JSON list of C-alpha atoms in Angstrom, two decimals:
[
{"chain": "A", "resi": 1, "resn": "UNK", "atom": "CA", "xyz": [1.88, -11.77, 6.98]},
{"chain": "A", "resi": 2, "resn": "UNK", "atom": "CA", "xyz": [1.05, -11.21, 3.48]},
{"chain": "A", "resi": 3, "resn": "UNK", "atom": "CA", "xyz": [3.36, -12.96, 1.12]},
{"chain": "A", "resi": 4, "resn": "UNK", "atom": "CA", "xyz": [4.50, -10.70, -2.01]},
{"chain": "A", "resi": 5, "resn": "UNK", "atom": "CA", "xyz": [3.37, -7.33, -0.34]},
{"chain": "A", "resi": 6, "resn": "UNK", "atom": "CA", "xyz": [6.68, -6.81, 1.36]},
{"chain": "A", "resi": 7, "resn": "UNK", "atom": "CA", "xyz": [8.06, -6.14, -2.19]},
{"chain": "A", "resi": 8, "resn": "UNK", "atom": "CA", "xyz": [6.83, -2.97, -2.45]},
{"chain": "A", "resi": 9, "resn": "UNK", "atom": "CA", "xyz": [8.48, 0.00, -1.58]},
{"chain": "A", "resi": 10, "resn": "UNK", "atom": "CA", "xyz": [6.87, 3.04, 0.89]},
{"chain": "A", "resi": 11, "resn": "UNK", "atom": "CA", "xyz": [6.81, 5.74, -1.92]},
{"chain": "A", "resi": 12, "resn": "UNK", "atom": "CA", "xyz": [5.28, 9.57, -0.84]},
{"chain": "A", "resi": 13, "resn": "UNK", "atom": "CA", "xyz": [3.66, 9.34, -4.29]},
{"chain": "A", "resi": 14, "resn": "UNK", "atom": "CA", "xyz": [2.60, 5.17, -4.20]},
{"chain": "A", "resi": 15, "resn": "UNK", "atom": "CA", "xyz": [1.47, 3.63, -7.43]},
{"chain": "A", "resi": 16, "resn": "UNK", "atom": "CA", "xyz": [-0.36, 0.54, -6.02]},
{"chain": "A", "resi": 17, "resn": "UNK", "atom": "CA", "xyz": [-2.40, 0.17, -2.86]},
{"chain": "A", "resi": 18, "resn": "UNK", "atom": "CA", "xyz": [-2.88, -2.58, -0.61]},
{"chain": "A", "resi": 19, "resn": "UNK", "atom": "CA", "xyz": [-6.16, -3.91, -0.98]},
{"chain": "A", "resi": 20, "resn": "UNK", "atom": "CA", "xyz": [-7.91, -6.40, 1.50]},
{"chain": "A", "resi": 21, "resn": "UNK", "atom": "CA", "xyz": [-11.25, -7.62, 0.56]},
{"chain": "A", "resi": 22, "resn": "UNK", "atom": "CA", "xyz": [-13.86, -6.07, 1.85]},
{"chain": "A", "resi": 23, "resn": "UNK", "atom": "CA", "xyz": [-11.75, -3.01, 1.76]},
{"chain": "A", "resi": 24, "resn": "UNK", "atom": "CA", "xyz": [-11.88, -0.24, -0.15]},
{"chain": "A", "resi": 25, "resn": "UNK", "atom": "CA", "xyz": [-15.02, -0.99, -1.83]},
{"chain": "A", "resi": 26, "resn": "UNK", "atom": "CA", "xyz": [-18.34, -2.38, -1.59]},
{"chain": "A", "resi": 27, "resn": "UNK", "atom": "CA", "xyz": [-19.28, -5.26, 0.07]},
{"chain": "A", "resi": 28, "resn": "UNK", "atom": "CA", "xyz": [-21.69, -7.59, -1.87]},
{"chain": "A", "resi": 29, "resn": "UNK", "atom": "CA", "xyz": [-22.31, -11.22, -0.03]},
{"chain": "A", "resi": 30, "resn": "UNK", "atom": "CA", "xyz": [-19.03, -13.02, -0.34]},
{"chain": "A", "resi": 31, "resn": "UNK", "atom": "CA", "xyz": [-17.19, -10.88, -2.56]},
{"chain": "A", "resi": 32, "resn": "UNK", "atom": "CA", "xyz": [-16.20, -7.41, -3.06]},
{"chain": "A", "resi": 33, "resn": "UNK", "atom": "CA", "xyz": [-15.89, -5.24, -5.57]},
{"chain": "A", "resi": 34, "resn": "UNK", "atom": "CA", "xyz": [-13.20, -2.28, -5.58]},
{"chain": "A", "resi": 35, "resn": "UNK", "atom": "CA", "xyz": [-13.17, 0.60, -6.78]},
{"chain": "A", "resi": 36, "resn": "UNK", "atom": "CA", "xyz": [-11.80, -0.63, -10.64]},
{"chain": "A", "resi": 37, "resn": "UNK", "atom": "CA", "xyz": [-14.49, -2.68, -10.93]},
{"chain": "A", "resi": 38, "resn": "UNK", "atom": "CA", "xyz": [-12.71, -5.90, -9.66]},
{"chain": "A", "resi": 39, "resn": "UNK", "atom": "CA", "xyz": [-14.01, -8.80, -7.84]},
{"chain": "A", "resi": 40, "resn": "UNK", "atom": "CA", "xyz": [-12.09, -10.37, -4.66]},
{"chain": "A", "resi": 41, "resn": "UNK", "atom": "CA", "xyz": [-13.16, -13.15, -2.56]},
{"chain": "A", "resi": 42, "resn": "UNK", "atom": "CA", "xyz": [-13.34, -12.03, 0.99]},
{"chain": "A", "resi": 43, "resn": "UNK", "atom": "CA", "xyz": [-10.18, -13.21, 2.69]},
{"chain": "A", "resi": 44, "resn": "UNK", "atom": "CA", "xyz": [-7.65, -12.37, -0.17]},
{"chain": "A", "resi": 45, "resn": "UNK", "atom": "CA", "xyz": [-5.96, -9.55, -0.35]},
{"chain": "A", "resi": 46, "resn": "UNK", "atom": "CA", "xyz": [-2.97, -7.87, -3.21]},
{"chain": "A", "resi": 47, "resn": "UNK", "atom": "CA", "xyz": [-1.75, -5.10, -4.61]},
{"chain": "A", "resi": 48, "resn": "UNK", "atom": "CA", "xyz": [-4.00, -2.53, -6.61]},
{"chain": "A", "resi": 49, "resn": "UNK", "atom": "CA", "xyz": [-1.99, -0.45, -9.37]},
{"chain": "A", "resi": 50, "resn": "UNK", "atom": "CA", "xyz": [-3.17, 3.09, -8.72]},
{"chain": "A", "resi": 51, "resn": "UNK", "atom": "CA", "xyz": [-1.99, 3.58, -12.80]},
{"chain": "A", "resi": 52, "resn": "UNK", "atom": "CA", "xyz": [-0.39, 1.68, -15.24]},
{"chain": "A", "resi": 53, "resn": "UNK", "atom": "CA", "xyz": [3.34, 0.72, -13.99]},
{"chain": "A", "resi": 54, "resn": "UNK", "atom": "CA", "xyz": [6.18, 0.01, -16.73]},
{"chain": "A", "resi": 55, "resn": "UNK", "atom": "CA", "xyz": [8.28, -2.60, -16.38]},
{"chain": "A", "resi": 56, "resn": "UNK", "atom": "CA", "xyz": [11.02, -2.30, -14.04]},
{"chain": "A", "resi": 57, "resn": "UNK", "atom": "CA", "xyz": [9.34, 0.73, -12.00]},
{"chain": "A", "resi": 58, "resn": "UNK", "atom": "CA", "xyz": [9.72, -0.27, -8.44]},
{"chain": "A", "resi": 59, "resn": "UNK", "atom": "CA", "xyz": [5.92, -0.88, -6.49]},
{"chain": "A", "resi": 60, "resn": "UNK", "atom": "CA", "xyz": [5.46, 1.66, -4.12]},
{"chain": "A", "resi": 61, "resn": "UNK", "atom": "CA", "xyz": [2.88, 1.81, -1.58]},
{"chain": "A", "resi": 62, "resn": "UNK", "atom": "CA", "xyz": [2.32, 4.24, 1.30]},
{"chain": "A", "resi": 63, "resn": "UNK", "atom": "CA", "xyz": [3.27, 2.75, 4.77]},
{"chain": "A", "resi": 64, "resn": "UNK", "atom": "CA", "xyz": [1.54, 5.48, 6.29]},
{"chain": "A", "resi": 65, "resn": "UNK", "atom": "CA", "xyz": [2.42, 9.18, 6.82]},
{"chain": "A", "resi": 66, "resn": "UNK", "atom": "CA", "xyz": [4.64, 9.00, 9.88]},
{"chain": "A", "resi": 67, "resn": "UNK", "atom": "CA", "xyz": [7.80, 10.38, 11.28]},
{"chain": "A", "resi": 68, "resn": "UNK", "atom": "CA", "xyz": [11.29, 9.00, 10.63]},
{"chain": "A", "resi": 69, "resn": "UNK", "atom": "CA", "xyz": [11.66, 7.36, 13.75]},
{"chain": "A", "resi": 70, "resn": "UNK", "atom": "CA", "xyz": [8.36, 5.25, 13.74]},
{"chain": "A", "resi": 71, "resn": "UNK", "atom": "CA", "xyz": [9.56, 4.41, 9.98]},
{"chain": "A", "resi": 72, "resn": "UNK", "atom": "CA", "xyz": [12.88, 3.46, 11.60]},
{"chain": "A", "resi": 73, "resn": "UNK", "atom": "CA", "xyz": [11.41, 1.41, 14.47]},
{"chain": "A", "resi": 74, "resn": "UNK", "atom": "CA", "xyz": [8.62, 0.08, 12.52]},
{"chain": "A", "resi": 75, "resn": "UNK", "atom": "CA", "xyz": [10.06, -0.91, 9.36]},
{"chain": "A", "resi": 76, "resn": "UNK", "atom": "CA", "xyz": [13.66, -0.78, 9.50]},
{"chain": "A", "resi": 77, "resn": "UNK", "atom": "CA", "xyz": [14.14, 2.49, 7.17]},
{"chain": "A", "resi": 78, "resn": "UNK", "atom": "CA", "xyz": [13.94, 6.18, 7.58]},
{"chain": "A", "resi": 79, "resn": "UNK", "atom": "CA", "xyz": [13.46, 9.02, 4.60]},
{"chain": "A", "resi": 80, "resn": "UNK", "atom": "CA", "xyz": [15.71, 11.69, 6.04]},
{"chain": "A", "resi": 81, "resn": "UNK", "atom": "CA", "xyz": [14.83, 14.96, 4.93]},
{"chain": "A", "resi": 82, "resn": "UNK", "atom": "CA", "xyz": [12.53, 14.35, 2.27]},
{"chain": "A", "resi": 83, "resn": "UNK", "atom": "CA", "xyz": [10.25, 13.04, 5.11]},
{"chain": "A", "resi": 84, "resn": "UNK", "atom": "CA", "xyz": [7.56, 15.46, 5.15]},
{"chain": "A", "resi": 85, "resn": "UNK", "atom": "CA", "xyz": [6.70, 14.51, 8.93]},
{"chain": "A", "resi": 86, "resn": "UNK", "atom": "CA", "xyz": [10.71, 14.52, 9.95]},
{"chain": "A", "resi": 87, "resn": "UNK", "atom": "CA", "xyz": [11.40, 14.57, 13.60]}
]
């Protein structure tokens, strides 16, 4: 579990990413550097704004590309028709 991630919302156009270091990016000795130019420890892991956010704009991140019912089974929500993989 990753504490703080679960507040972001699956969005089909995310505005943050969940980065794990050593993920995307380069991997330099003990650290690694994404793609903004930031350094993480290896081990930690948080969320990457894709742009700038303004306050009160919900976080959303993609959960994956999958149909309703995995979204349903996996995470407890569903996107109904807007789901561009729907069952």
């Amino acid at each position: 579990m990753l504490p703080g991630i679960d507040v972001a919302n699956h969005g089909l156009k995310p505005n943050a990413e969940l980065v794990v270091a050593g993920e995307p990016g380069v991997r330099t000795g003990r650290a690694t550097v994404t793609r903004r130019g930031d350094i993480w420890e290896h081990g930690t892991a948080g969320l990457l704004a894709l742009h700038d956010i303004s306050a009160g704009e919900p976080i959303r991140i993609s959960y994956g590309s999958y149909a309703n019912q995995r979204l349903l089974l996996d995470y407890g929500f569903e996107l109904g028709c807007d789901n561009p993989k729907s069952d």
